[in-house]
Coordinates of C-alpha atoms and ligand atoms in Angstrom, one line a residue:
M1 CA -54.2 52.6 32.6
E2 CA -55.7 56.0 31.6
S3 CA -54.5 57.2 28.2
K4 CA -54.4 60.9 29.3
T5 CA -51.4 62.0 27.2
Y6 CA -52.6 60.1 24.1
Q7 CA -55.9 61.9 24.4
K8 CA -54.1 65.2 24.7
I9 CA -52.1 64.4 21.6
L10 CA -55.4 63.7 19.7
E11 CA -56.8 67.0 20.9
I12 CA -53.7 68.8 19.6
I13 CA -54.0 67.0 16.2
D14 CA -57.7 68.1 16.1
K15 CA -57.0 71.7 17.0
H16 CA -53.9 72.2 14.8
G17 CA -54.4 69.8 11.9
A18 CA -51.2 68.1 12.9
A19 CA -48.9 68.1 15.9
F20 CA -45.3 69.3 16.0
A21 CA -43.0 67.0 18.1
V22 CA -39.4 68.1 18.8
L23 CA -37.1 65.2 19.5
L24 CA -34.4 65.9 22.1
D25 CA -31.5 63.5 22.5
P26 CA -30.5 63.1 26.2
D27 CA -27.3 61.4 25.2
R28 CA -25.9 64.4 23.3
N29 CA -26.8 67.2 25.7
S30 CA -26.7 68.0 29.3
P31 CA -29.9 68.1 31.4
E32 CA -29.5 72.0 31.5
E33 CA -29.1 72.3 27.8
L34 CA -32.1 70.0 27.2
A35 CA -34.3 72.1 29.5
K36 CA -33.2 75.3 27.6
S37 CA -34.0 73.6 24.3
A38 CA -37.3 72.3 25.4
S39 CA -38.3 75.7 26.7
H40 CA -37.2 77.3 23.3
A41 CA -39.2 74.6 21.5
E42 CA -42.3 75.4 23.6
E43 CA -42.0 79.2 23.0
S44 CA -41.7 78.6 19.3
G45 CA -44.9 76.6 19.0
A46 CA -43.9 73.0 19.4
D47 CA -46.7 70.7 20.8
I48 CA -44.9 67.7 22.2
I49 CA -41.4 66.9 23.4
Y50 CA -40.1 63.5 22.5
V51 CA -37.0 62.4 24.4
G52 CA -34.9 59.6 23.2
S53 CA -31.8 58.2 21.7
S54 CA -30.8 55.1 19.8
M55 CA -28.4 54.3 22.6
M56 CA -27.5 56.0 26.0
L57 CA -23.8 56.2 26.6
T58 CA -24.3 58.3 29.8
N59 CA -26.4 57.8 32.9
N60 CA -28.4 61.0 32.4
F61 CA -31.7 59.7 31.2
N62 CA -33.7 60.2 34.2
T63 CA -32.2 63.5 35.2
A64 CA -32.7 64.7 31.5
V65 CA -36.4 63.9 31.5
Y66 CA -36.8 65.6 34.9
A67 CA -35.0 68.6 33.7
I68 CA -37.2 68.8 30.5
K69 CA -40.4 68.2 32.4
Q70 CA -39.6 71.0 34.8
A71 CA -39.0 73.4 31.9
V72 CA -42.2 73.0 29.9
S73 CA -45.9 72.4 30.2
L74 CA -46.0 70.4 27.0
P75 CA -46.5 66.6 27.1
V76 CA -43.1 65.0 27.5
V77 CA -43.1 61.6 25.7
I78 CA -40.2 59.1 25.8
F79 CA -39.2 57.8 22.4
P80 CA -37.1 54.9 23.7
G81 CA -34.2 53.1 22.0
D82 CA -34.5 50.3 24.7
T83 CA -35.6 49.5 28.2
Q84 CA -33.0 51.7 29.8
M85 CA -34.9 54.7 28.7
I86 CA -37.8 54.7 31.2
S87 CA -38.5 57.5 33.6
A88 CA -41.3 58.3 35.8
H89 CA -40.9 62.0 35.2
A90 CA -42.3 61.7 31.6
D91 CA -46.1 62.0 30.8
A92 CA -46.0 58.9 28.5
I93 CA -43.8 56.5 26.5
L94 CA -44.1 55.4 23.0
F95 CA -44.6 51.6 23.6
L96 CA -42.8 50.7 20.4
C97 CA -43.2 47.5 18.5
L98 CA -40.7 47.5 15.5
V99 CA -43.3 46.0 13.2
S100 CA -41.1 46.3 10.1
S101 CA -38.4 44.1 11.6
R102 CA -38.4 40.4 12.1
N103 CA -36.4 40.7 15.3
P104 CA -38.2 39.0 18.1
E105 CA -36.4 41.1 20.7
L106 CA -37.9 44.3 19.2
L107 CA -41.3 42.7 18.4
I108 CA -41.9 41.3 21.9
G109 CA -38.8 40.8 24.0
Q110 CA -38.1 44.5 25.1
Q111 CA -41.9 45.0 25.6
V112 CA -42.1 42.1 28.1
K113 CA -39.1 43.5 30.0
A114 CA -40.6 47.0 30.1
A115 CA -44.3 46.4 30.8
P116 CA -44.0 45.5 34.5
L117 CA -41.7 48.6 35.1
L118 CA -44.2 50.9 33.4
K119 CA -47.0 49.5 35.5
E120 CA -44.9 49.9 38.6
I121 CA -44.3 53.6 38.0
Q122 CA -47.6 54.3 36.4
L123 CA -46.1 55.5 33.1
E124 CA -48.7 55.7 30.3
P125 CA -47.8 53.5 27.4
I126 CA -48.8 54.6 23.9
P127 CA -48.8 51.4 21.8
T128 CA -47.1 52.4 18.6
G129 CA -46.3 50.4 15.5
Y130 CA -42.8 51.5 14.4
I131 CA -41.9 51.3 10.8
L132 CA -38.3 51.9 9.5
A133 CA -38.2 53.6 6.1
D134 CA -35.3 53.8 3.7
S135 CA -33.2 56.8 4.5
G136 CA -30.6 56.7 1.8
K137 CA -28.0 55.7 4.2
Y138 CA -27.2 53.0 6.7
N139 CA -27.9 54.5 10.1
A140 CA -27.9 53.9 13.9
A141 CA -31.5 52.7 13.9
H142 CA -30.7 49.9 11.3
F143 CA -27.6 49.0 13.1
M144 CA -29.2 48.9 16.7
S145 CA -32.3 47.1 15.6
G146 CA -30.6 44.6 13.2
S147 CA -33.4 45.2 10.7
L148 CA -33.8 46.5 7.2
P149 CA -35.9 49.5 6.3
I150 CA -38.9 49.2 3.9
P151 CA -38.0 50.4 0.4
N152 CA -39.7 53.7 -0.3
D153 CA -41.0 52.5 -3.7
K154 CA -43.0 49.7 -2.0
P155 CA -45.9 51.7 -0.5
D156 CA -47.9 48.5 -0.3
L157 CA -45.4 47.1 2.1
F158 CA -45.7 50.1 4.3
C159 CA -49.6 49.8 4.3
A160 CA -49.5 46.1 5.2
H161 CA -47.2 46.7 8.1
A162 CA -49.2 49.8 9.3
L163 CA -52.5 48.0 9.0
A164 CA -51.1 45.0 11.0
A165 CA -50.2 47.4 13.7
E166 CA -53.7 48.9 13.7
Y167 CA -55.3 45.4 13.7
M168 CA -53.1 44.4 16.6
G169 CA -54.6 47.3 18.5
M170 CA -51.8 49.8 18.4
K171 CA -52.9 53.4 18.8
M172 CA -50.4 55.0 16.3
V173 CA -48.0 54.2 13.6
F174 CA -44.6 55.9 13.5
T175 CA -42.8 55.7 10.2
D176 CA -39.2 56.9 10.6
A177 CA -36.3 57.3 8.2
G178 CA -34.0 57.6 11.2
S179 CA -32.2 60.5 12.7
G180 CA -30.3 62.6 10.1
A181 CA -31.7 60.6 7.1
H182 CA -30.5 61.7 3.7
F183 CA -34.1 62.1 2.7
P184 CA -37.4 61.9 4.6
V185 CA -40.2 59.4 4.1
P186 CA -41.7 60.5 0.6
T187 CA -44.9 62.3 0.6
D188 CA -46.6 59.7 -1.7
V189 CA -45.8 57.0 1.0
V190 CA -47.3 59.4 3.7
S191 CA -50.4 59.9 1.6
I192 CA -51.0 56.3 0.7
L193 CA -50.5 55.2 4.2
T194 CA -52.8 57.8 5.8
D195 CA -55.6 56.8 3.3
Y196 CA -55.1 53.3 4.3
I197 CA -55.1 53.3 8.1
S198 CA -57.4 54.9 10.6
I199 CA -55.0 55.5 13.5
P200 CA -52.7 58.6 13.7
L201 CA -49.6 58.5 11.6
C202 CA -46.3 60.1 13.0
V203 CA -43.6 60.9 10.5
G204 CA -40.0 61.6 11.2
G205 CA -36.4 61.3 10.1
G206 CA -34.5 63.7 7.8
I207 CA -37.1 66.5 7.7
R208 CA -35.0 69.6 7.5
T209 CA -37.2 72.4 6.2
P210 CA -40.6 73.8 7.0
Q211 CA -41.6 73.1 3.5
E212 CA -40.7 69.3 3.7
A213 CA -42.8 69.3 7.0
E214 CA -45.7 71.0 5.4
E215 CA -45.7 68.7 2.4
R216 CA -46.1 65.7 4.8
V217 CA -48.8 67.3 6.7
K218 CA -50.6 68.1 3.4
A219 CA -50.2 64.4 2.6
G220 CA -52.0 63.5 5.8
A221 CA -49.4 63.1 8.6
D222 CA -50.7 63.7 12.0
I223 CA -47.5 64.3 13.9
I224 CA -44.2 65.5 12.5
V225 CA -41.0 64.9 14.4
I226 CA -38.0 67.2 14.1
G227 CA -34.7 66.3 15.8
T228 CA -31.5 67.1 13.9
A229 CA -32.8 70.2 12.3
F230 CA -33.6 71.7 15.7
E231 CA -30.4 70.6 17.3
Q232 CA -28.0 71.7 14.5
D233 CA -29.2 75.2 14.0
S234 CA -30.0 77.2 17.1
S235 CA -30.8 80.2 14.9
L236 CA -33.3 78.1 12.9
N237 CA -36.7 79.7 13.1
I238 CA -38.7 77.0 14.8
L239 CA -41.7 79.3 14.5
E240 CA -41.6 78.5 10.7
F241 CA -41.8 74.8 11.4
A242 CA -44.6 75.3 13.8
D243 CA -46.5 77.5 11.3
A244 CA -45.9 74.9 8.4
I245 CA -47.1 72.0 10.6
H246 CA -50.2 73.8 11.8
S247 CA -51.0 75.2 8.4
Q248 CA -53.6 72.6 7.5
S249 CA -55.9 73.0 10.4
D250 CA -58.8 72.0 8.2
H251 CA -57.4 68.7 7.1
P252 CA -59.4 65.7 8.0
S253 CA -58.4 65.1 11.6
I254 CA -58.6 62.1 13.9
S255 CA -61.4 62.5 16.4
A256 CA -60.3 63.2 20.0
E257 CA -63.1 60.6 20.8
T258 CA -61.0 57.8 19.1
Ligands
LIG1 C1 -35.4 60.2 14.4 O1 -37.6 60.8 13.6 C2 -36.5 61.2 14.5 O2 -35.9 58.8 14.9 C3 -36.0 62.6 14.0 O3 -35.1 62.6 12.9 O4 -33.2 63.9 13.7 O5 -33.6 63.5 11.3 O6 -35.1 65.0 12.5 P1 -34.2 63.8 12.6

């Protein structure tokens, strides 16, 4: 299948130094609210909309993705918690493999269930090695995945998992402290990781200020994901996040030819 959206993301990284992804949770908001938030994110300089939740307690997913897609011209990418979160209205889906877990269901089980559905609806998969990082608290991602995060003082473990993802042919690594983490993935981990792998690194979880975002971009992150900070403070100046994330446009970027 064509990797149109992945290529577009590489072009954004090339152009801006790093991409700013806003994560919208379809379980916590109505489709109308999500469309409004997505449009606000686009006007404020976001580059990508991620849509996802650790678990859907409503049946809104497809309607939510449709409403978001109608509201913006940005790439809309599903960040799924499980195989319920598939919609043909999105541009792509992070085809996640929880490489930091040892849970076969999240290493291969869910992928086997999802792959034929994605083929049927022609939804672009972006193969992504997902690494749970320590967040300072036990969170929904730990509970739902039944897996432990990698300790932040073990950068070698992050590197080994990320390189394994790269060598297995994945196109991106996403290291995540989980939604609302007490602290984000440390900058030294980001820096060591980006020196070690040659596929884009997406960093999320607990990034609350433009400064925290900028520090991680300076350390080499290619995509910064902001969820809770965007949701919790409607008056938050998202433009400041966009400026911070786009501030390093001369950092060594991943070639759009990759
Ligand atoms: C969670 O990385 C995302 O999986 C976003 O985290 O909600 O803490 O910004 P926050």
